[in-house]
PDB file of C-alpha atoms in Angstrom:
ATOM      1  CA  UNK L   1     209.410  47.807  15.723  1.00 83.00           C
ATOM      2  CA  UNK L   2     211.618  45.144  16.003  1.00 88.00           C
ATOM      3  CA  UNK L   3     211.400  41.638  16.488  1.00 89.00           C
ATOM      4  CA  UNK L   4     213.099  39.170  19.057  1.00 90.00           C
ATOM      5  CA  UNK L   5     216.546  38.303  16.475  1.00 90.00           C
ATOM      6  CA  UNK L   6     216.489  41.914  15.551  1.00 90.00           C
ATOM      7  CA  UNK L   7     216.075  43.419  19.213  1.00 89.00           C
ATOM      8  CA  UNK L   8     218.724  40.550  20.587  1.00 88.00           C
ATOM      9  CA  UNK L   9     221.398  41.386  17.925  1.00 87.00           C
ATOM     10  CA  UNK L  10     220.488  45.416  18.789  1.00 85.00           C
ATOM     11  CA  UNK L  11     221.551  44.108  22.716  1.00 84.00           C
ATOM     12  CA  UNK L  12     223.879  41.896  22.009  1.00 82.00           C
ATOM     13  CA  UNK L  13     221.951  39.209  23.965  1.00 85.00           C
ATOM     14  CA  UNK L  14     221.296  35.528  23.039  1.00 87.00           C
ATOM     15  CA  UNK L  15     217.519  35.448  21.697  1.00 88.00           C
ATOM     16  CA  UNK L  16     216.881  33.081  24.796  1.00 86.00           C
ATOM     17  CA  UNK L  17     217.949  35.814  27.244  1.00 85.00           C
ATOM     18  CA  UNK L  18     215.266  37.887  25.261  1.00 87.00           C
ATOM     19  CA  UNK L  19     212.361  35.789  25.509  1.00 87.00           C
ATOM     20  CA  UNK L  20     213.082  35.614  29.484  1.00 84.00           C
ATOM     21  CA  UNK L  21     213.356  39.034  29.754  1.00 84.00           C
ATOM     22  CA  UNK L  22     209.645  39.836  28.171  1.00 84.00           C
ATOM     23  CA  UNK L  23     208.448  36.560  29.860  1.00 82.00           C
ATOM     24  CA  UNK L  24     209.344  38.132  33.100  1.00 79.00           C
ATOM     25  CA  UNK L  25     207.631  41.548  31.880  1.00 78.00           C
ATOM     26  CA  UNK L  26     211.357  43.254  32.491  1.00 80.00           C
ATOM     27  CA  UNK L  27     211.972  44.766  29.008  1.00 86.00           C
ATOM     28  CA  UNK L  28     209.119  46.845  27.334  1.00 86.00           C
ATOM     29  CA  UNK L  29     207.634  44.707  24.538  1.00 86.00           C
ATOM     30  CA  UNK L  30     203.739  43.935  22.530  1.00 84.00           C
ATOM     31  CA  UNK L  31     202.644  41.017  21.513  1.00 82.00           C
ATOM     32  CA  UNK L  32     200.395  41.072  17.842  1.00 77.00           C
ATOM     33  CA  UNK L  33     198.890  37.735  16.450  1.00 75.00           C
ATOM     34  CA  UNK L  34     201.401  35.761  18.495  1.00 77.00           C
ATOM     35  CA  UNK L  35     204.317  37.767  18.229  1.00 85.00           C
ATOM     36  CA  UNK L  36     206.743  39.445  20.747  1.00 88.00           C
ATOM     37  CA  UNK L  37     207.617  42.965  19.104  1.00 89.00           C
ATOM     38  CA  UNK L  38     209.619  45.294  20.752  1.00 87.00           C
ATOM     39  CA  UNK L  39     209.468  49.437  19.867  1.00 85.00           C
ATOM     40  CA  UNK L  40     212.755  51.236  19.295  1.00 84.00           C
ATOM     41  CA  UNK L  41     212.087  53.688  21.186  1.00 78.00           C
ATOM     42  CA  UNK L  42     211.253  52.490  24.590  1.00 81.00           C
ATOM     43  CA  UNK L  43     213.863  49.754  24.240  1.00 84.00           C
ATOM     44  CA  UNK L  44     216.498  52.858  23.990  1.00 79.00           C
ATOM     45  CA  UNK L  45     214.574  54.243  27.014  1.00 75.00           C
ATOM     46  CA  UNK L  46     214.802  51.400  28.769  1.00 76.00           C
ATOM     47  CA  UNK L  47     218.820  51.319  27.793  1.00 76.00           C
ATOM     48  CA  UNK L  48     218.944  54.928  29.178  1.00 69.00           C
ATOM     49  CA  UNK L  49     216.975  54.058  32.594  1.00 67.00           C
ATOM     50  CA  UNK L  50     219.080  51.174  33.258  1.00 64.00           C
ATOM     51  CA  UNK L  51     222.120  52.954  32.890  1.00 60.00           C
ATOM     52  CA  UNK L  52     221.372  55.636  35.626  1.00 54.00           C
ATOM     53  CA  UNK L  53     219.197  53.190  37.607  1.00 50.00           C
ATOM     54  CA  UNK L  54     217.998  54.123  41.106  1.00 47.00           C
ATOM     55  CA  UNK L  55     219.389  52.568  44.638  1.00 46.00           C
ATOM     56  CA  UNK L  56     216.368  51.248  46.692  1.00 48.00           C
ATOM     57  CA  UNK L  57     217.335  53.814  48.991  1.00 46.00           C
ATOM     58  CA  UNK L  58     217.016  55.949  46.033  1.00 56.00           C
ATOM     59  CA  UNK L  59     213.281  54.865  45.179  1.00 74.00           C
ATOM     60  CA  UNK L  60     209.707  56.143  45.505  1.00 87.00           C
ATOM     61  CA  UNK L  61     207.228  54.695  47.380  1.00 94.00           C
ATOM     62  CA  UNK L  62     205.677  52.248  45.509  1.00 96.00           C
ATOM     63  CA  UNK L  63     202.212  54.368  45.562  1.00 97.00           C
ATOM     64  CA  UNK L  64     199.844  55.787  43.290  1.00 98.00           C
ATOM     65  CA  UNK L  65     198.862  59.410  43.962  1.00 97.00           C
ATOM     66  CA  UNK L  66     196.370  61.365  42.138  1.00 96.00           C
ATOM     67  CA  UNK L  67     193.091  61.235  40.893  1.00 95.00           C
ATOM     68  CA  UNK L  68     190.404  58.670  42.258  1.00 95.00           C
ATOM     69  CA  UNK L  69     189.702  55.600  39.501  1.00 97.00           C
ATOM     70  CA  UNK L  70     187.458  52.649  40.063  1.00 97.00           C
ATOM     71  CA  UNK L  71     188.895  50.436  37.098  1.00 98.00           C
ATOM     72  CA  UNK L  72     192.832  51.541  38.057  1.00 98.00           C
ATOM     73  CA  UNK L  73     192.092  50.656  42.147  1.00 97.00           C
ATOM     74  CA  UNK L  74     190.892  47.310  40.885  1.00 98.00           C
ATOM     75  CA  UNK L  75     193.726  46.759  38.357  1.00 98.00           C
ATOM     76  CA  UNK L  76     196.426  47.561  41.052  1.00 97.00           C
ATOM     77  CA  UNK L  77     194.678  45.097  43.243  1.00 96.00           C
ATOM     78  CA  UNK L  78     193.978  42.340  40.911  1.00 97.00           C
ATOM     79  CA  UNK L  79     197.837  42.242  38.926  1.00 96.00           C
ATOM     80  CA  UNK L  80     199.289  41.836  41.998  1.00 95.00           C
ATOM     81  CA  UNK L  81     201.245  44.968  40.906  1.00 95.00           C
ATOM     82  CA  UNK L  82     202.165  45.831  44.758  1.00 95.00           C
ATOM     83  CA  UNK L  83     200.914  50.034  44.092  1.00 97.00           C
ATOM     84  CA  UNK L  84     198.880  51.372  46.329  1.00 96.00           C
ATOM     85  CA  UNK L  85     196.315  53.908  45.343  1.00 96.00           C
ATOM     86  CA  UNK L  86     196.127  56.924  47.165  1.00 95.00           C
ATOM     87  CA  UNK L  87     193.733  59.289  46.148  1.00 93.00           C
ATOM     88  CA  UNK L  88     194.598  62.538  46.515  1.00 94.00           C
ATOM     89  CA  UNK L  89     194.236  64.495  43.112  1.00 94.00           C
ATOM     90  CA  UNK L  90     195.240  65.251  40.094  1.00 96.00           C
ATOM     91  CA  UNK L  91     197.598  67.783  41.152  1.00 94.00           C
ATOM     92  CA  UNK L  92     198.541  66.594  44.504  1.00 95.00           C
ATOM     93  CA  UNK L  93     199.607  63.534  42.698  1.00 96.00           C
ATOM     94  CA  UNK L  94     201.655  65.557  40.505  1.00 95.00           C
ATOM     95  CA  UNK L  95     203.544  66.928  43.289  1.00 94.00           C
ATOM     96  CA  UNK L  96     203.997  64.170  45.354  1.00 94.00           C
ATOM     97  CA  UNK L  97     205.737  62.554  42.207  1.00 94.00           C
ATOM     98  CA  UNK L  98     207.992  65.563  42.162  1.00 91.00           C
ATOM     99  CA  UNK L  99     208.827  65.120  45.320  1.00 91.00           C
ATOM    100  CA  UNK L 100     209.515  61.355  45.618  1.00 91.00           C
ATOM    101  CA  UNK L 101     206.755  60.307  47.570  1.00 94.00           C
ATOM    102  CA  UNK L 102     204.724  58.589  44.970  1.00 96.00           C
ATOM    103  CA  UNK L 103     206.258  56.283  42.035  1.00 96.00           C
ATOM    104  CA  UNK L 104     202.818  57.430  39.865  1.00 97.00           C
ATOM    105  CA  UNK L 105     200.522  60.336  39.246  1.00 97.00           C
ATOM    106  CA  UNK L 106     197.856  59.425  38.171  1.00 98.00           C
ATOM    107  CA  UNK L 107     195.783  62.466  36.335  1.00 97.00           C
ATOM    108  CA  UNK L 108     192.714  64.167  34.282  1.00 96.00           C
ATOM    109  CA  UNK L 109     193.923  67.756  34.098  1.00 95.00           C
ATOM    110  CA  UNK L 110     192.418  70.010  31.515  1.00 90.00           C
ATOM    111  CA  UNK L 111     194.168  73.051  30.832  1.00 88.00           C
ATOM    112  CA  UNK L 112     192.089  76.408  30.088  1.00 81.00           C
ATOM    113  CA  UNK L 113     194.977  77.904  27.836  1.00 77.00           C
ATOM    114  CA  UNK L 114     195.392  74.974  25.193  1.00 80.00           C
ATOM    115  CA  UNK L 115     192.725  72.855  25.836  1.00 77.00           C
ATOM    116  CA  UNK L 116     194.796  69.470  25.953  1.00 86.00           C
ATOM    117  CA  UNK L 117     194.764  67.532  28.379  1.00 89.00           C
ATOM    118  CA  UNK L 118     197.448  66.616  31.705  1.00 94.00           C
ATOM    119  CA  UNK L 119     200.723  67.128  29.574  1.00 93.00           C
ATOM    120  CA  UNK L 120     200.287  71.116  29.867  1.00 93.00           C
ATOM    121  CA  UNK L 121     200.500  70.311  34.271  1.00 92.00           C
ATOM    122  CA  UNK L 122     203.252  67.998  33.778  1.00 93.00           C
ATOM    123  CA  UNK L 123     205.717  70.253  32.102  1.00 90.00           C
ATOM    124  CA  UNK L 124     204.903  73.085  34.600  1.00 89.00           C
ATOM    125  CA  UNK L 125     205.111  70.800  37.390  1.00 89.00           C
ATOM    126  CA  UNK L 126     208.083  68.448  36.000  1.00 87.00           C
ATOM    127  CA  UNK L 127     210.061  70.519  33.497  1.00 78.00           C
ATOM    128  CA  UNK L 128     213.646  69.286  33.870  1.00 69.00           C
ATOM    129  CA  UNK L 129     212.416  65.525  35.003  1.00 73.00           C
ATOM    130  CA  UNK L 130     212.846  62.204  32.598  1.00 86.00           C
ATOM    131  CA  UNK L 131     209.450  62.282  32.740  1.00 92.00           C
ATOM    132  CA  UNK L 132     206.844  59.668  30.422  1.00 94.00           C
ATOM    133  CA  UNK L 133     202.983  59.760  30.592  1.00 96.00           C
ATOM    134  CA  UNK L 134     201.337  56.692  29.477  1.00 96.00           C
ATOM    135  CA  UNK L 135     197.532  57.393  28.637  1.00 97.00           C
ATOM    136  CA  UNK L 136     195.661  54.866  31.268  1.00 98.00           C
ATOM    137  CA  UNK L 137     192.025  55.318  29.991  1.00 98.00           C
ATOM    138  CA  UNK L 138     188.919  57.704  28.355  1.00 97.00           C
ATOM    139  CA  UNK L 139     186.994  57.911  30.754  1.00 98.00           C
ATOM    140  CA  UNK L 140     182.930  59.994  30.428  1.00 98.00           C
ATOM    141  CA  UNK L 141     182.333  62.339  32.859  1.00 97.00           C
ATOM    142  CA  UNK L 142     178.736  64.367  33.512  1.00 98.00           C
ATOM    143  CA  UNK L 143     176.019  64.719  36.225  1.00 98.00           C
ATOM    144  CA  UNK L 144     175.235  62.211  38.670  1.00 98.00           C
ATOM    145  CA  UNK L 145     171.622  62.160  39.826  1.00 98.00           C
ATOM    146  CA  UNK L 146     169.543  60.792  42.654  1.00 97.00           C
ATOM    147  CA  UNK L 147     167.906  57.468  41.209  1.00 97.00           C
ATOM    148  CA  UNK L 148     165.149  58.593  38.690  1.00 96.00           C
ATOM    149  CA  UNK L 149     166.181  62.252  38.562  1.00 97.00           C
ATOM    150  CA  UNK L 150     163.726  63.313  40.581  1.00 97.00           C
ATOM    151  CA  UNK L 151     164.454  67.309  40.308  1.00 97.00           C
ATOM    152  CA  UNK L 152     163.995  66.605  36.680  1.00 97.00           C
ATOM    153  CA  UNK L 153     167.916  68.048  35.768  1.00 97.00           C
ATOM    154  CA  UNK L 154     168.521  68.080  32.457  1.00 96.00           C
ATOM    155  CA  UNK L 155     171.428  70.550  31.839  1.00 95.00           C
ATOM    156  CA  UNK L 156     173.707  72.052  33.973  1.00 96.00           C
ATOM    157  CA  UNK L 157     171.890  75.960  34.681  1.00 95.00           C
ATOM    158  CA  UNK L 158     168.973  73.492  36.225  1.00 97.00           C
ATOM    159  CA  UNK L 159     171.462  72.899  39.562  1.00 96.00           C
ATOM    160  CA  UNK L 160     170.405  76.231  39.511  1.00 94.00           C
ATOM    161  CA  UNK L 161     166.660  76.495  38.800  1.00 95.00           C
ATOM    162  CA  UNK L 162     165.996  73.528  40.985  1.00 95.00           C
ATOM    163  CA  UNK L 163     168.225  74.735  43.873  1.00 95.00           C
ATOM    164  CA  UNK L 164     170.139  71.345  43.705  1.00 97.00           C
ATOM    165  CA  UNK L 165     172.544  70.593  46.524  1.00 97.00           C
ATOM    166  CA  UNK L 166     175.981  69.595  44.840  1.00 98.00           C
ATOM    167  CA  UNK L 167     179.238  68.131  46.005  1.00 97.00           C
ATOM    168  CA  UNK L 168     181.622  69.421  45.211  1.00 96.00           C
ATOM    169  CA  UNK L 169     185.257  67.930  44.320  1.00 95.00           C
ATOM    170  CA  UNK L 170     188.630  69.318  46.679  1.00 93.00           C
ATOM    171  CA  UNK L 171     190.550  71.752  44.903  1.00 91.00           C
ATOM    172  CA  UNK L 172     193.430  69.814  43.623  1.00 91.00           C
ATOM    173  CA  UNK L 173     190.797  67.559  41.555  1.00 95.00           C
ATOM    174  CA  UNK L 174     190.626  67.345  37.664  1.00 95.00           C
ATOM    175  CA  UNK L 175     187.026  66.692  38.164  1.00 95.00           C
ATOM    176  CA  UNK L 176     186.789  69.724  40.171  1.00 95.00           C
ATOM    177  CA  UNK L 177     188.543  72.080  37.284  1.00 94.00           C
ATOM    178  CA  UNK L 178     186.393  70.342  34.553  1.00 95.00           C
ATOM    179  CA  UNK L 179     183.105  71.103  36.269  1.00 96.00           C
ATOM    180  CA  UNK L 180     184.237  74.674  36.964  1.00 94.00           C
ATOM    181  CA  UNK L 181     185.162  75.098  33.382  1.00 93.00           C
ATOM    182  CA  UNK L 182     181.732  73.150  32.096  1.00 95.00           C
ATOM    183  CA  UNK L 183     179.670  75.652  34.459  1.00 96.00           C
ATOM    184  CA  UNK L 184     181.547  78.789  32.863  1.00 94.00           C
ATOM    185  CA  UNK L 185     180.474  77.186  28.902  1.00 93.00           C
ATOM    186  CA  UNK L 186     176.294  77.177  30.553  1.00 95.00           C
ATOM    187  CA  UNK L 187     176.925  80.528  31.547  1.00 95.00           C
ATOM    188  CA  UNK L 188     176.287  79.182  35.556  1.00 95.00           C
ATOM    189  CA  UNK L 189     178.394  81.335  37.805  1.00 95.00           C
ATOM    190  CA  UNK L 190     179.728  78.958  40.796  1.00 94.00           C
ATOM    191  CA  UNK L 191     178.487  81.092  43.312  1.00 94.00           C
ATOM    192  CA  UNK L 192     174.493  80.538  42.286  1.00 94.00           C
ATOM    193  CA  UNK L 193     175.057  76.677  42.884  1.00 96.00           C
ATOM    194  CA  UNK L 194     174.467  75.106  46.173  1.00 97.00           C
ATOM    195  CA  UNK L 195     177.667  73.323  46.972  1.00 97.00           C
ATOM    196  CA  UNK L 196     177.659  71.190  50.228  1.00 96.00           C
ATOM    197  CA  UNK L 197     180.225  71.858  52.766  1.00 95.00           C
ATOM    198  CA  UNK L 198     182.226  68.993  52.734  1.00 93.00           C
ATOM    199  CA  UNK L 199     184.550  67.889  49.604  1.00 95.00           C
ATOM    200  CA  UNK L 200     184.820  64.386  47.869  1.00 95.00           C
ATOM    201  CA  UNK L 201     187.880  62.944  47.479  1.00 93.00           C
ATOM    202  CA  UNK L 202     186.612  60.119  45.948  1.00 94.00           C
ATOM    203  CA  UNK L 203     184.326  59.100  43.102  1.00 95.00           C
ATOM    204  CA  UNK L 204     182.753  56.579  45.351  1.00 94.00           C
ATOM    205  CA  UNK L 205     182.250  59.153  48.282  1.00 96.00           C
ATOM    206  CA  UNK L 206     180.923  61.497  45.733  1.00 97.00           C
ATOM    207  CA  UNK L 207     178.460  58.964  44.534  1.00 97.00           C
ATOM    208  CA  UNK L 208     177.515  57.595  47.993  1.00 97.00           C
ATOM    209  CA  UNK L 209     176.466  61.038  49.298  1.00 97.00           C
ATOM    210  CA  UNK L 210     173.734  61.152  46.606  1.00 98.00           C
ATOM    211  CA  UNK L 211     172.649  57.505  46.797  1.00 97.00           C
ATOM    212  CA  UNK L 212     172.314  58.105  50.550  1.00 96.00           C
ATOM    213  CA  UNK L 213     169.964  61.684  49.487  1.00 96.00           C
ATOM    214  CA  UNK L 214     172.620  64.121  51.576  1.00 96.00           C
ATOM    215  CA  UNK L 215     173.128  65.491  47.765  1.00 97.00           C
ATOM    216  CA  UNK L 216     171.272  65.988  44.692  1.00 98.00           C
ATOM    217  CA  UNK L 217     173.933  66.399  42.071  1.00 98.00           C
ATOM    218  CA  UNK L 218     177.879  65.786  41.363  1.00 97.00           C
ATOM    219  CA  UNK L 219     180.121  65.616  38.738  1.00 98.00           C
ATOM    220  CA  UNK L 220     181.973  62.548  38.401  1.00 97.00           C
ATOM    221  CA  UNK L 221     182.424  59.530  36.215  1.00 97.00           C
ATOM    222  CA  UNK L 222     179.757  57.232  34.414  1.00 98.00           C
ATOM    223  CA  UNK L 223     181.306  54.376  36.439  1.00 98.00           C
ATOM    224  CA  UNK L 224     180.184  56.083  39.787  1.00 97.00           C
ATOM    225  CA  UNK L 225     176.643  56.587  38.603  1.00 98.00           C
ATOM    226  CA  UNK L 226     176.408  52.963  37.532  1.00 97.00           C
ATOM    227  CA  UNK L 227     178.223  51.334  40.552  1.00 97.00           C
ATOM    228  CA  UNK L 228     175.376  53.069  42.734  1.00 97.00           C
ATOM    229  CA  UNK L 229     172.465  53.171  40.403  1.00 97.00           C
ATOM    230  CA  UNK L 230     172.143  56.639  39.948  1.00 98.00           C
ATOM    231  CA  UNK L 231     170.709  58.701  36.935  1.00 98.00           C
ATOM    232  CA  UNK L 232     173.572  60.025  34.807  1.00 98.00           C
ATOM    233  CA  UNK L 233     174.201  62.754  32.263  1.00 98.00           C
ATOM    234  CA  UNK L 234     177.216  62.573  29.927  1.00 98.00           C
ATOM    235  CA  UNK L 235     179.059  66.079  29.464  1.00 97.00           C
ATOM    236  CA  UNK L 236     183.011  65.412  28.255  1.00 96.00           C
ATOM    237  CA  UNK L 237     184.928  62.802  27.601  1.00 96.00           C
ATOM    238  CA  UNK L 238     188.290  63.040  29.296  1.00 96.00           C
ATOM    239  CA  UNK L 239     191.581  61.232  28.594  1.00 97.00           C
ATOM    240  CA  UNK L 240     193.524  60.099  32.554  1.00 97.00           C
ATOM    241  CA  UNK L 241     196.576  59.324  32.369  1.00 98.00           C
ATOM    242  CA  UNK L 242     199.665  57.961  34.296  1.00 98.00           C
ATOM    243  CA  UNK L 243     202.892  59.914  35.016  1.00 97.00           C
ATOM    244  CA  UNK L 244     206.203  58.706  36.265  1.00 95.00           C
ATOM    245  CA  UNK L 245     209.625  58.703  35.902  1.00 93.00           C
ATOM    246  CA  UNK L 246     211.171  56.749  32.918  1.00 89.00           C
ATOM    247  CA  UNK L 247     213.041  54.074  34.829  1.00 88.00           C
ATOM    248  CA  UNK L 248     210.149  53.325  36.869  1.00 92.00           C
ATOM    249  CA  UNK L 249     208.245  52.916  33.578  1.00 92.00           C
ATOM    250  CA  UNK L 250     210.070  49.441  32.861  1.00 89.00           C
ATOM    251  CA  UNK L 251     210.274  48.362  36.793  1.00 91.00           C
ATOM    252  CA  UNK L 252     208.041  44.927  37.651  1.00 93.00           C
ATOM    253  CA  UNK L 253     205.264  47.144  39.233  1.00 95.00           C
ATOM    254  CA  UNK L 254     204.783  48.813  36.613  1.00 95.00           C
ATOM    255  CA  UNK L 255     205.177  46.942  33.750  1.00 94.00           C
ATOM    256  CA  UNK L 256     203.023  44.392  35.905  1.00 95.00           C
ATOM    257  CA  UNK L 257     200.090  46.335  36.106  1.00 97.00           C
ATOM    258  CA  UNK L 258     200.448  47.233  32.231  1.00 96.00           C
ATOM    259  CA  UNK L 259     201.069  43.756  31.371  1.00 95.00           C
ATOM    260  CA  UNK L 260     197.492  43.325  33.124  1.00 96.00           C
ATOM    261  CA  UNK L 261     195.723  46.369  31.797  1.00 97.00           C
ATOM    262  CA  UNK L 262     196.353  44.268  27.967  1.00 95.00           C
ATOM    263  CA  UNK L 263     194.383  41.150  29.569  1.00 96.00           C
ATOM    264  CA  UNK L 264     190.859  40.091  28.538  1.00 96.00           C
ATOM    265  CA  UNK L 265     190.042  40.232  32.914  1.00 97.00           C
ATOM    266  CA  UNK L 266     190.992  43.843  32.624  1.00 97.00           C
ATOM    267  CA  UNK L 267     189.277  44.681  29.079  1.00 97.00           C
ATOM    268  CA  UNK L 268     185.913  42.454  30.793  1.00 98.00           C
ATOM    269  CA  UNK L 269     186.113  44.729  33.332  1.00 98.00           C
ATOM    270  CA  UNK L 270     186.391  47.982  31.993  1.00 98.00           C
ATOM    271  CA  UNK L 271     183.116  46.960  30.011  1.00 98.00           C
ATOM    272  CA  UNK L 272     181.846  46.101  33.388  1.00 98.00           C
ATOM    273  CA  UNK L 273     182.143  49.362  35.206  1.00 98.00           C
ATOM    274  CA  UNK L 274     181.013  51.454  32.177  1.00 98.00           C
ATOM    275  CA  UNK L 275     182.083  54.482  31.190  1.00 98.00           C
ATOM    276  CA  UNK L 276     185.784  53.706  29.998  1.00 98.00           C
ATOM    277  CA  UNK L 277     187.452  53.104  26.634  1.00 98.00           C
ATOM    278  CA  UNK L 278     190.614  51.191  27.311  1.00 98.00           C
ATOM    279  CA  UNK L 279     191.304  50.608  23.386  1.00 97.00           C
ATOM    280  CA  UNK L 280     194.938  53.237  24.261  1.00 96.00           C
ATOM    281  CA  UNK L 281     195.928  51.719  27.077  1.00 97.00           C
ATOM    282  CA  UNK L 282     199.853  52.162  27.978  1.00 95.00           C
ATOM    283  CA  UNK L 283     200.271  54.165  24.504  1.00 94.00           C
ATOM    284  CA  UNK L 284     203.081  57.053  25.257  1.00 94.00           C
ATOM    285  CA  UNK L 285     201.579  60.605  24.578  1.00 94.00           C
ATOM    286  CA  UNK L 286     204.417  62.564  26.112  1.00 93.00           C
ATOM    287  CA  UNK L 287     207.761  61.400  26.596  1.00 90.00           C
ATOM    288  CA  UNK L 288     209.822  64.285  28.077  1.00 75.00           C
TER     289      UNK L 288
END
């Protein structure tokens, strides 16, 4: 870490021209106990991005593809960030990146071989791309129930027993591959559950469908079952993340909406929604 004489003399720039920059959210910085602190290592990345930056002709969309998240919607919304949310995902969103149509992916991804999560999809997605996921939030997944669980679920081979109707998740979902691999653990092959027809693409369409009784069960997140006052069981704890490009990393939309995601509005509100432990938000776990 260094701090603003140290990072100025490290860019040759007048400590002034420093304090502007992080005022303005343009260079990658923290701020502890009242103190603007910049990491090495993202201010080099940041060097590196500006020195091959994009044309606007050159740039993404300024969207958010991927996975469906009630406290990242808001937080897009509220910072004024100008990304829009498209939920489409986790995988989808990783392609669209890929192929320029998104600036973000936004993803929960688990992969069978390792067992870690997201970073496995972006290198076999991405594997030549300055890529850099930033870990967004943990977010508690499980059942959602029809108010007072009135088929008395308790585990997941009960979708079974008490011939449950489920929604299911489209197939380029996280949510989808986690409740897949949580039904292989109970021993619940996924052709003895009663899925509904029609996919949600959305943890809020998921939810709806069993607040307005055309379901009986989903998987989705704890913020879901609490926006709609449904009964919820907690299964996993998953980590989402966001995935982009490095020089879009230290643009103003993004750096806006992480600038927000450190706020006490955004913190209030994660406590809100329940469900989500923003304590690692914006912390790098892959850096390609």
């Amino acid at each position: 870490m260094m701090d603003t004489r140290e990072v100025a003399a490290y860019l040759r720039l007048k400590e002034r021209r420093v304090y502007d920059l992080a005022r303005r959210q343009a260079i990658p910085h923290v701020r502890a106990t009242g103190k603007l602190l910049f990491p090495r290592r993202q201010i080099d990345a940041w060097l590196a991005a500006k020195s091959g930056a994009a044309t606007e002709s050159d740039r993404s969309p300024p969207i958010i593809a991927g996975s469906h998240d009630p406290l990242l919607e808001w937080a897009a919304r509220a910072s004024a960030s100008g990304l829009a949310v498209l939920a489409c995902g986790s995988r989808a969103g990783v392609e669209r990146l890929a192929k320029g149509q998104a600036t973000v992916a936004a993803i929960h991804w688990r992969d069978e071989a390792s067992g870690d999560d997201n970073v496995p999809l972006v290198r076999a997605t991405l594997p030549s791309a300055d890529i850099v996921v930033l870990e967004w939030a943990r977010r508690t997944q499980g059942l959602l129930l029809a108010p007072g669980n009135p088929l008395r679920i308790r585990k997941l081979d009960d979708l079974k027993k008490k011939h449950a109707r489920v929604v299911p998740r489209q197939i380029d979902a996280g949510s989808r591959r986690l409740f897949e691999h949580l039904l292989t653990q109970a021993h619940v092959s996924i052709d003895d559950v009663a899925w509904l027809p029609r996919a949600a693409h959305a943890e809020t369409d998921l939810a709806a469908a069993i607040a307005d009784g055309r379901a009986d069960a989903g998987l989705g997140i704890e913020a879901a079952a609490h926006a709609h006052g449904l009964a919820f069981i907690p299964l996993a704890i998953e980590r989402m993340d966001l995935v982009m490009h490095r020089r879009d990393a230290f643009e103003p939309p993004v750096q806006g909406l992480l600038a927000f995601a450190r706020s006490p509005e955004f913190a209030a509100q994660a406590r809100s929604l329940t469900g989500y432990d923003v304590a690692n938000v914006g912390l790098v776990v892959f850096n390609a």
